[in-house]
Coordinates of C-alpha atoms and ligand atoms in Angstrom, one line a residue:
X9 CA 108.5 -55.8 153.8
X10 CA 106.6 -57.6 156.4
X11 CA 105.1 -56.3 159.2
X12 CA 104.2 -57.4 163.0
X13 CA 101.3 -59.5 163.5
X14 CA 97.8 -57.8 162.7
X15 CA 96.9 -56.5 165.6
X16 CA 92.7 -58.2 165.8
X17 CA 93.4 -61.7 164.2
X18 CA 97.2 -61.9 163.8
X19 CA 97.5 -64.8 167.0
X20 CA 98.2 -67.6 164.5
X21 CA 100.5 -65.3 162.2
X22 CA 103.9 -65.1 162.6
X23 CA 104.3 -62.4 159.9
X24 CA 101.8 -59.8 159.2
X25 CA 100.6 -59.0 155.7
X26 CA 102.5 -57.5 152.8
X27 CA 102.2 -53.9 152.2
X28 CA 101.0 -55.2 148.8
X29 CA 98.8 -57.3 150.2
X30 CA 97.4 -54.6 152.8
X31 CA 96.6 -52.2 150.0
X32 CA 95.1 -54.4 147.8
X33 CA 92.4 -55.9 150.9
X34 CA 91.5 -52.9 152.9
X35 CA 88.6 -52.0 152.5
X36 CA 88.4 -49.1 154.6
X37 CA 88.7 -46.6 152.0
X38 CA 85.5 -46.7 151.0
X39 CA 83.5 -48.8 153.6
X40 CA 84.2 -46.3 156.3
X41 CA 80.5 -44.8 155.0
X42 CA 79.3 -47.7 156.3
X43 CA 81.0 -45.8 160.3
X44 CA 77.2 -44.5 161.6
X45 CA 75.9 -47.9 161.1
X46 CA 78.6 -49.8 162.8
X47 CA 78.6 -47.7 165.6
X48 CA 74.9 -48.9 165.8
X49 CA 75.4 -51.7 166.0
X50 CA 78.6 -51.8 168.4
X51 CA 76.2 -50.3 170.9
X52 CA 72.7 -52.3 170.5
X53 CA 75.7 -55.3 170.3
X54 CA 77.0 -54.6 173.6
X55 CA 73.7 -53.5 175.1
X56 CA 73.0 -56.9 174.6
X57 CA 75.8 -58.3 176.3
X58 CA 75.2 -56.4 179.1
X59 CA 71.6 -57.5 178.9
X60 CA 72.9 -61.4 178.9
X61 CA 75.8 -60.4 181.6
X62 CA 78.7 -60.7 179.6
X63 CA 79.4 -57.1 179.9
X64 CA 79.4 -55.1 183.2
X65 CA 77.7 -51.8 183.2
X66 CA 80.7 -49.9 183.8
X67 CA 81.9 -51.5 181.0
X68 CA 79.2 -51.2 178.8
X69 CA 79.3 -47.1 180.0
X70 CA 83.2 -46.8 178.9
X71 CA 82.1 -48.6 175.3
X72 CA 78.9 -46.2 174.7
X73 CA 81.2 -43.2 176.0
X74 CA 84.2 -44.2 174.1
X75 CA 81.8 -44.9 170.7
X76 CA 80.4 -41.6 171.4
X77 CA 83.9 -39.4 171.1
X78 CA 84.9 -41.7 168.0
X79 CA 81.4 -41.1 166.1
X80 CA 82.2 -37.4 166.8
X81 CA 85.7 -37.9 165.4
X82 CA 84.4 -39.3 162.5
X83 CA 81.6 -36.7 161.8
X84 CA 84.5 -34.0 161.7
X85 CA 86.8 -36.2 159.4
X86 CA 89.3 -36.7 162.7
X87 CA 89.5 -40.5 162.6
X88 CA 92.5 -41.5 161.2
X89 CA 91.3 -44.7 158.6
X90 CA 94.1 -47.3 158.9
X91 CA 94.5 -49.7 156.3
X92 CA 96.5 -52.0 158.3
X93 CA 93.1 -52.6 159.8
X94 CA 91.1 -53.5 157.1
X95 CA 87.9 -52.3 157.3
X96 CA 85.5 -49.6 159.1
X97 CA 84.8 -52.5 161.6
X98 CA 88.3 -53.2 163.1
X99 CA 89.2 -49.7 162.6
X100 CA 86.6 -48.2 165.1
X101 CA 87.4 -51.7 167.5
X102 CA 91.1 -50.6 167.5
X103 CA 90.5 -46.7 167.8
X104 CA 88.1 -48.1 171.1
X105 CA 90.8 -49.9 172.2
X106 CA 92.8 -47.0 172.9
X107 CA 89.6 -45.3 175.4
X108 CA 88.7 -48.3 176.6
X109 CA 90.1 -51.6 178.0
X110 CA 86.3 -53.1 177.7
X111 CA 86.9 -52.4 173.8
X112 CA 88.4 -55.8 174.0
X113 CA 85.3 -57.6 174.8
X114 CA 83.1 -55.7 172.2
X115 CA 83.5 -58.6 169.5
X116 CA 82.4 -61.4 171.7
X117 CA 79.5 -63.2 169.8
X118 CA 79.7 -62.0 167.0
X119 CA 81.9 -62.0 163.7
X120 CA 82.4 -59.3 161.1
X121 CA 80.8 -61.4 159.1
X122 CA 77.2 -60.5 160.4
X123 CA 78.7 -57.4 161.7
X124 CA 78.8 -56.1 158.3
X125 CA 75.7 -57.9 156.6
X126 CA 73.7 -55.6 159.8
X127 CA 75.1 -52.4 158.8
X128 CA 74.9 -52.5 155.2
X129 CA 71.0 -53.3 156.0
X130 CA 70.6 -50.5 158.4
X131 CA 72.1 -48.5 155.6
X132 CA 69.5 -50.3 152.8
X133 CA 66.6 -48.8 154.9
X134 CA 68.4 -45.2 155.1
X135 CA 69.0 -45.2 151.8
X136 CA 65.5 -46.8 150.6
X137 CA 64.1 -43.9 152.6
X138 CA 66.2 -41.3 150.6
X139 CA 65.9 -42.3 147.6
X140 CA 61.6 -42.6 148.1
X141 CA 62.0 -38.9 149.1
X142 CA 63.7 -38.1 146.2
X143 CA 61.0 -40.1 143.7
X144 CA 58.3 -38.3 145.9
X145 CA 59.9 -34.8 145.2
X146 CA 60.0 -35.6 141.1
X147 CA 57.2 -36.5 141.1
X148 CA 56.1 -32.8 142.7
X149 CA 57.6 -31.6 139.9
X150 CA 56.5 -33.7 136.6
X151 CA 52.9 -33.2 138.2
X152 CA 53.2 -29.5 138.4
X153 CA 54.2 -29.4 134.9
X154 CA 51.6 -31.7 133.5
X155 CA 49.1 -29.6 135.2
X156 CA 50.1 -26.7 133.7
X157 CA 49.8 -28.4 130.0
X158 CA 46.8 -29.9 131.0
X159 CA 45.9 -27.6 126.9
X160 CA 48.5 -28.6 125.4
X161 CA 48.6 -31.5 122.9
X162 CA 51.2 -33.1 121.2
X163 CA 51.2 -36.4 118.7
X164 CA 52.3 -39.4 120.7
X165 CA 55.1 -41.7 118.7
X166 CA 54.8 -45.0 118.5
X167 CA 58.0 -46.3 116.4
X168 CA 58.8 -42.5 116.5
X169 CA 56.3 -42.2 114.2
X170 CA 53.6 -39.7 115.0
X171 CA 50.5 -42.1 116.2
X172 CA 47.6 -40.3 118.1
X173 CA 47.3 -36.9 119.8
X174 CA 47.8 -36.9 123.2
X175 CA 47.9 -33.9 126.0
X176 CA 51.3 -33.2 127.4
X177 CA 49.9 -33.6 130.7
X178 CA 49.3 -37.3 129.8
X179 CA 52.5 -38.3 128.5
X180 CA 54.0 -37.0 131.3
X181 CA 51.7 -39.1 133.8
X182 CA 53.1 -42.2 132.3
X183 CA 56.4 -41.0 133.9
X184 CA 54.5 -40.7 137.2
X185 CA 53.5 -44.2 136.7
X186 CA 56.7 -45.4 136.0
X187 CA 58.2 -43.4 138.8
X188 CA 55.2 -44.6 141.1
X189 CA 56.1 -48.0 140.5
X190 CA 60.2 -47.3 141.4
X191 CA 58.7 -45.8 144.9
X192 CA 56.7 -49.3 145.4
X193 CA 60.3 -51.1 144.4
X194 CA 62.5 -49.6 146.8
X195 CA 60.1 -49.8 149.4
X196 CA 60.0 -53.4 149.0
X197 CA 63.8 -53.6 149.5
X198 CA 63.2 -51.4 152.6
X199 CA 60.7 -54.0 153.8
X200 CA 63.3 -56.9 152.9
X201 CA 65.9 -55.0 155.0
X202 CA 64.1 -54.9 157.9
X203 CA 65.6 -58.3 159.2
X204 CA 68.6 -58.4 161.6
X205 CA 71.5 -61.0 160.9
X206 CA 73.1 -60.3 164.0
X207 CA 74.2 -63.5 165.9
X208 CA 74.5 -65.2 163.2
X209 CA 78.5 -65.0 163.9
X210 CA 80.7 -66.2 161.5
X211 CA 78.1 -68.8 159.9
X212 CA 77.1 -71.0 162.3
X213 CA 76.3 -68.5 165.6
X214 CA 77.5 -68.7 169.0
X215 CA 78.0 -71.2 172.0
X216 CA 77.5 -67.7 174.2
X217 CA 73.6 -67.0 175.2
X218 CA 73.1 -64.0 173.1
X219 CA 69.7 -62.4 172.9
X220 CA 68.9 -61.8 169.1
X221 CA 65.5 -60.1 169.6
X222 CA 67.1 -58.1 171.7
X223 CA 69.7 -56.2 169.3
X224 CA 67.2 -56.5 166.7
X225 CA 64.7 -54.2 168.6
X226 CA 67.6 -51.8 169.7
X227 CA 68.3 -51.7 166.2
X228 CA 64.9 -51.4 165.1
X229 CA 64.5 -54.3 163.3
X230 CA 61.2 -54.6 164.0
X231 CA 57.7 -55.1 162.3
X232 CA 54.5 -52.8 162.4
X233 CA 53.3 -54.2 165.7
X234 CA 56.6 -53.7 167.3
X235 CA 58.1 -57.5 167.2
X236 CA 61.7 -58.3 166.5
X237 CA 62.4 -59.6 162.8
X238 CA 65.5 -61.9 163.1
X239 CA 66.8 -63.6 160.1
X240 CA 66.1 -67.2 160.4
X241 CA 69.3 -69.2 158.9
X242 CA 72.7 -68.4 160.3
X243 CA 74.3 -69.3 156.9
X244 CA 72.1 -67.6 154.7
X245 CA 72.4 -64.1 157.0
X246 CA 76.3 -64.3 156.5
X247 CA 76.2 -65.5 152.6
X248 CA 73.4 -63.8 151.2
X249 CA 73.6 -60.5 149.2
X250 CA 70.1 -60.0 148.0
X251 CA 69.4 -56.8 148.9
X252 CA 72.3 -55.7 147.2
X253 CA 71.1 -57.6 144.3
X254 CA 67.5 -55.9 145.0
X255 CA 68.9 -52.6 146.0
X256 CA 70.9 -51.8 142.3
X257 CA 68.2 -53.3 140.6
X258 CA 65.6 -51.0 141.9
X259 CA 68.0 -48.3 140.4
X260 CA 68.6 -49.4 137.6
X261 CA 65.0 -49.8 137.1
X262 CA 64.6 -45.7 138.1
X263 CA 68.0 -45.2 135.9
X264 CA 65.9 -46.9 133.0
X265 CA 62.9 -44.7 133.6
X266 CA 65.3 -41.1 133.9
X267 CA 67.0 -42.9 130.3
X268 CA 63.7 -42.8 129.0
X269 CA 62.6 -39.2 130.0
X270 CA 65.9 -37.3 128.9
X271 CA 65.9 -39.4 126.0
X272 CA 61.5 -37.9 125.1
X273 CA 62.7 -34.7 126.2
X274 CA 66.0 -34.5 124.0
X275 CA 63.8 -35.4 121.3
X276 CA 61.0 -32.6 121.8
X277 CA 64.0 -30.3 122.3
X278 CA 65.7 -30.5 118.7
X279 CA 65.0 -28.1 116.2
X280 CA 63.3 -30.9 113.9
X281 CA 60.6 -31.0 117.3
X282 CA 61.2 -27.5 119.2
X283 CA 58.4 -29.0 121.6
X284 CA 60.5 -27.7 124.2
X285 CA 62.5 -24.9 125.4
X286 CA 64.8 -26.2 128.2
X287 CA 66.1 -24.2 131.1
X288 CA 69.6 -22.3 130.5
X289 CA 70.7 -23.7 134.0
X290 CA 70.4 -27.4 132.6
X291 CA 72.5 -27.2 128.9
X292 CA 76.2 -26.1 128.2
X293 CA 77.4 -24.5 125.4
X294 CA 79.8 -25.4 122.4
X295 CA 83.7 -24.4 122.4
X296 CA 83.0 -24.2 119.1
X297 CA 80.1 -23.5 118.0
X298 CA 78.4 -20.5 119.2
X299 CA 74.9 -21.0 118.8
X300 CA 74.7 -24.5 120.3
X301 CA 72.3 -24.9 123.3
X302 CA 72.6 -28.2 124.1
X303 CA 70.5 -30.7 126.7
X304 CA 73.6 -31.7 128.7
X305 CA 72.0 -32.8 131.5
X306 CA 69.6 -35.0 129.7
X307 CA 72.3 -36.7 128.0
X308 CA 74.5 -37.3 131.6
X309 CA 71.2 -38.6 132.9
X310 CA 70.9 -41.1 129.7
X311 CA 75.0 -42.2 130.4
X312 CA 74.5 -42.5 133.5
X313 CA 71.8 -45.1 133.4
X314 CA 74.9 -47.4 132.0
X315 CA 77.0 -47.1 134.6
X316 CA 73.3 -48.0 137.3
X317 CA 73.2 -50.9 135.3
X318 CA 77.0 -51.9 135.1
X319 CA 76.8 -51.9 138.8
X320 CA 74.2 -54.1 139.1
X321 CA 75.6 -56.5 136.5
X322 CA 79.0 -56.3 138.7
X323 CA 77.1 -57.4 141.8
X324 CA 75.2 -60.3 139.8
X325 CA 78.7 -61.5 138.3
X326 CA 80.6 -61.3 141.4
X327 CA 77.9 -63.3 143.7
X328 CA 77.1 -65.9 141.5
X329 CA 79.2 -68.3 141.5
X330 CA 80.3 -68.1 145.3
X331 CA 80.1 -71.4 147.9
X332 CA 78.4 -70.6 150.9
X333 CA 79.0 -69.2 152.5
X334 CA 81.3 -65.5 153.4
X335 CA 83.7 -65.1 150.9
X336 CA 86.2 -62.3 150.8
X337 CA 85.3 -61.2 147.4
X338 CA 81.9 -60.7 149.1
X339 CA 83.4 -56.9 150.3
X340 CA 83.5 -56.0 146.8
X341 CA 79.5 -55.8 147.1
X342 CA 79.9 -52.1 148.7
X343 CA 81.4 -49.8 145.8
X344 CA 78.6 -50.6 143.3
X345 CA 75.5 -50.0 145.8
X346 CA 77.1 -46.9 147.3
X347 CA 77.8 -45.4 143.4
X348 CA 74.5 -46.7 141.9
X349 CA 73.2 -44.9 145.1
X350 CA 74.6 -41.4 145.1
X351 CA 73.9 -41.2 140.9
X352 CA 70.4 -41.9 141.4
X353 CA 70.1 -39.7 144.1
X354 CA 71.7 -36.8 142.0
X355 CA 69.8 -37.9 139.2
X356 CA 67.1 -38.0 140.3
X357 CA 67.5 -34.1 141.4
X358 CA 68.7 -33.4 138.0
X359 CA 65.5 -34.4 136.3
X360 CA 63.2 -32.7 138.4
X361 CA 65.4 -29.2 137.8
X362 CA 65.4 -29.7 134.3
X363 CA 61.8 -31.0 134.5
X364 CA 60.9 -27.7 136.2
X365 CA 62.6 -24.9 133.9
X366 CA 61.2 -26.7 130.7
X367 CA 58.5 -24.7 129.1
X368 CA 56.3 -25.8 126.4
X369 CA 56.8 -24.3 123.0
X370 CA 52.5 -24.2 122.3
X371 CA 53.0 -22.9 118.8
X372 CA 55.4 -26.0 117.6
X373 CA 52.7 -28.4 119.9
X374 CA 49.7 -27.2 117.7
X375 CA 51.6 -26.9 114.5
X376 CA 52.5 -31.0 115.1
X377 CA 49.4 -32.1 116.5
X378 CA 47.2 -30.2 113.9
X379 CA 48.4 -33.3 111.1
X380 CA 45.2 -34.9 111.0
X381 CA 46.4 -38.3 110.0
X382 CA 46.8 -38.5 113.9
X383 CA 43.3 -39.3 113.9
X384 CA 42.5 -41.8 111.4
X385 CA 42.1 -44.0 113.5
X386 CA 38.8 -42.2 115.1
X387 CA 37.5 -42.0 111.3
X388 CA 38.2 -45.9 111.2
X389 CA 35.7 -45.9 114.4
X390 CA 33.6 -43.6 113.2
X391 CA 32.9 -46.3 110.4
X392 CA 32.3 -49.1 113.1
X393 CA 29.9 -47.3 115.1
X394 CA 27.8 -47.1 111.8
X395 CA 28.0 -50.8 111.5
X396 CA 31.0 -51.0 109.5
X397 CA 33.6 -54.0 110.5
X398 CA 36.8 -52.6 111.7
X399 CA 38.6 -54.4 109.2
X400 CA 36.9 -52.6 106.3
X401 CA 36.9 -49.7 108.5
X402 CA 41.0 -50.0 108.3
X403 CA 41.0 -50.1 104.7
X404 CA 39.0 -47.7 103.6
X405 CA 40.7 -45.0 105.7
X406 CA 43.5 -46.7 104.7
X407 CA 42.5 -45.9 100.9
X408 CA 41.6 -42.2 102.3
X409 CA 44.9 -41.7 103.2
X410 CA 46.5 -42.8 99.5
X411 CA 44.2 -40.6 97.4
X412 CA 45.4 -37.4 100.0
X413 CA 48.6 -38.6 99.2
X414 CA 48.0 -38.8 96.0
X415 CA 46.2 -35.3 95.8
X416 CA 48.6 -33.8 98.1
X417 CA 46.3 -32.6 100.7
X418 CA 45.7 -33.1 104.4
X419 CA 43.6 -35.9 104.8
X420 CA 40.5 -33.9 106.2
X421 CA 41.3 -31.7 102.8
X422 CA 40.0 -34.6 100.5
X423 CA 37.4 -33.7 98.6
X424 CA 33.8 -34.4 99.5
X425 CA 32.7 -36.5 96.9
X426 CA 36.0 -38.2 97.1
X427 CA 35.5 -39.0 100.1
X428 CA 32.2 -40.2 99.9
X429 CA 32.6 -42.3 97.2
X430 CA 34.9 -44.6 99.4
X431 CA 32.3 -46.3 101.5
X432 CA 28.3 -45.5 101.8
X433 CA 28.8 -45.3 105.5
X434 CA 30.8 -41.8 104.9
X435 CA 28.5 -39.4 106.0
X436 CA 28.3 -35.8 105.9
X437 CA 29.8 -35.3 108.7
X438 CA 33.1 -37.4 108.5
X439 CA 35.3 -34.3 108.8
X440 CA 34.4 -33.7 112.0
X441 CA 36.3 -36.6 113.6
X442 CA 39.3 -34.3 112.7
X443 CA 38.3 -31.7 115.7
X444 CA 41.0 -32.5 118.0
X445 CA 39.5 -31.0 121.0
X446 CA 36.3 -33.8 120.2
X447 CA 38.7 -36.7 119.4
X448 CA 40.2 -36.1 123.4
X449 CA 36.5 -35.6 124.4
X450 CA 35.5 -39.5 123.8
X451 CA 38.7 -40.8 125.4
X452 CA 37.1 -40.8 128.8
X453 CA 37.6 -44.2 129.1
X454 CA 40.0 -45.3 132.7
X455 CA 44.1 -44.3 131.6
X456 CA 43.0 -42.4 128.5
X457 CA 44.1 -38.6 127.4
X458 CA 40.1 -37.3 127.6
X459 CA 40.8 -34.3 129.3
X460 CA 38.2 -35.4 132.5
X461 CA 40.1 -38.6 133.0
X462 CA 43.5 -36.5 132.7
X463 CA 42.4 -34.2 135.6
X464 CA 41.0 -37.3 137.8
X465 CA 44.4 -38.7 137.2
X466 CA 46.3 -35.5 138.3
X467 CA 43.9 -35.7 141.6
X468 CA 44.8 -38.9 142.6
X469 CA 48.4 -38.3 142.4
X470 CA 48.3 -35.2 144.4
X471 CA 46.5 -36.9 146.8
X472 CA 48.9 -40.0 147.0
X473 CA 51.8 -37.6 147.5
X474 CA 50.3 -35.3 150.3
Ligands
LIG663 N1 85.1 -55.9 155.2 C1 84.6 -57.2 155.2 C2 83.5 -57.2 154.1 O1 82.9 -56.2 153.9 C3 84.0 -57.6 156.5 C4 83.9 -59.1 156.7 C5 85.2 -59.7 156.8 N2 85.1 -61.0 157.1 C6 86.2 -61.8 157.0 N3 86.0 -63.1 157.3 N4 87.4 -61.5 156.6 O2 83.1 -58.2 153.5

């Protein structure tokens, strides 16, 4: 059944929506997050209009007063969300309209359609700033960890094949870069944030002398030295959804990186590895079987990467083919940010508990890294430095490694002679490129596992994050 006219734009209407039709629009249900902000922005709004003299300051007093009580009747949950309003924007007007009379003039200037593109941005920046927070605190906690295996060395996999030694503590800083580099990516959406749409109206401003720089600076739109930052096309501040674009990519990047982690550390934690024993509070048990342990929270972290991405995929699907310049599908942009949001936040916390109660199993390290094909490759430079070209190098390890397959030995367990008779250039002393604690000793070279370089590299971090 119909209903009367909607009570903000219904002057045209003669009807007002269906009920159909007002479930399947509102928007409310979930953009009432977006409440703080808009309350924000009603006041820096109307600030303004006082400023300009289009508000008295009784007026403005009975607004700032009446958005006051409602914010507080929000914080306690005792706003009642109306769909027959829409959205968080007309619902707070309306709910004003019934303290104040002045509520009525609170829109003048501006539309919803820049309304909205200046909360979601105040909310970019909050969240931004959250989500660094969180990166800065896993951080904490991967560089604790790596600190405290600055001893311990495993092989490094390259096609999941075991490759070179490495220390823990180095494989773990390459999550520290990768996490580094999110904090750097979501601080660039922050900067990209910082620019107030308001007065853009609905897409083409307003006849009314607003003062922009004004609400920008109320708002704190503003750059280092203090001066406004006003977006400069009206069209483009109503249309574009960049940051949201921005914003879910810069999680899915960090959902990528978390993947990547749980999926190393799920690894070291089978029984084929038993690199690592994982903490009880991070795994879950089988119905079924009782002896199961199992990395739980790894694997949610590794689904839930999908679902950071899916969002951002939504946002690029749903934007892309879109005239300038609002469209209504355009409030569709909000579920996606606000979920890719809250899982990265929690997963990110999730990591860094796991990270934390995960000790390593030393005995299965050395056992692993003791394989002494690891370091072939050293022996292959060993030949170079005494002349030998690193192709021929290659090959004659390469030959090395056949007749200790062939003998069935270790490949530091070949014979002597054997050995010998390969290539001149194999000295006496070719066995002791198999000394693991000498094969980390010349990687001193900038981003390499020699143990020097590993704790300059722990150093810097500590001091980036203080
Ligand atoms: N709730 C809407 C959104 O998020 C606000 C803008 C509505 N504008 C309009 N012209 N109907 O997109």
């Amino acid at each position: 059944m119909a209903k009367k006219a909607q009570a903000t734009w219904g002057g045209r209407f003669s009807k007002g929506p269906a009920e159909l039709m007002l479930a399947f629009s509102e928007s409310v249900s979930f953009d009432k997050r977006l409440a703080p902000y808009d309350i924000e922005v009603n006041k820096a709004h109307t600030a303004m209009l006082n400023h300009i003299g289009l508000l008295t300051k009784k007026e403005l007093r009975e607004i700032h007063k009446g958005l006051d009580t409602l914010s507080k009747q929000i914080a306690k949950g005792e706003l009642e969300w109306k769909a027959e309003f829409e959205d968080v924007h007309m619902n707070i007007e309306q709910a004003l309209t019934k303290i104040t009379p002045a509520a009525a003039k609170m829109h003048t200037a501006r539309s919803r359609n820049d309304q909205v593109a200046t909360d979601v941005r105040l909310f970019f920046k909050d969240a931004c700033g959250q989500v660094i927070a969180k990166l800065e605190a896993l951080l904490g906690a991967i560089l604790d960890i790596a600190d405290q295996n600055q001893g311990v060395f495993i092989p490094g996999y390259t096609h999941l094949q075991r490759a070179q030694p490495v220390s823990v503590a180095h494989h773990l800083l390459a999550y520290v870069e990768m996490f580094g580099r999110d904090i750097k990516r979501f601080e660039e959406v922050l900067e990209n944030a910082n620019w107030c749409p308001l007065g853009a109206g609905a897409i083409a401003g307003t006849t009314l002398p607003i003062d922009r720089e004004f609400t920008a600076k109320a708002l704190g739109f503003v750059n280092s030295r203090g001066k406004a930052q006003v977006t400069p096309n009206s069209m483009d501040s109503v249309a574009d959804r960049d940051l949201f674009l921005d914003f879910a990519h810069a999680c899915s990047v960090a959902a990528t990186h978390i993947s990547r982690v749980a999926e190393d550390v799920i690894i070291w934690n089978s029984s084929e590895f038993g690199y690592v024993e994982l903490p009880d509070a991070f795994c879950t048990g089988s119905s079924l079987m009782p002896q199961k342990k199992n990395p739980d929270s790894l694997e949610i972290l590794r689904g839930k990467s999908g679902r950071i991405i899916g969002n951002e995929q939504a946002l690029f699907v749903m934007v892309k083919g879109l005239p300038l310049t609002y469209n209504r599908d355009l409030q569709e942009d909000k579920p996606q940010v606000f979920d890719s949001f809250d899982q990265i936040m929690i997963s990110l916390d999730v990591l860094a508990g796991t990270i934390e109660g995960m000790e390593f199993r030393i005995d299965k390290c050395s056992e692993a890294v003791s394989d002494p094909a690891l370091l072939a490759t050293d022996l292959a430079d060993y030949l170079v430095e005494r002349g030998v070209a690193f192709r021929e190098a290659h090959h004659v390890v390469g030959a090395l490694v056949a007749l200790a397959e062939k003998l069935d030995c270790p490949l530091h367990e070949v014979p002597d002679e054997k050995a010998k008779g390969l290539h001149p250039e194999i000295g006496d002393d070719w066995v002791e490129v198999f000394d693991l604690q000498r094969a980390m000793k010349v990687r001193e070279g900038i981003g390499m596992p020699g143990p020097k370089q590993i704790r300059k590299q722990l150093a810097r971090w500590k001091k980036q994050l203080a």
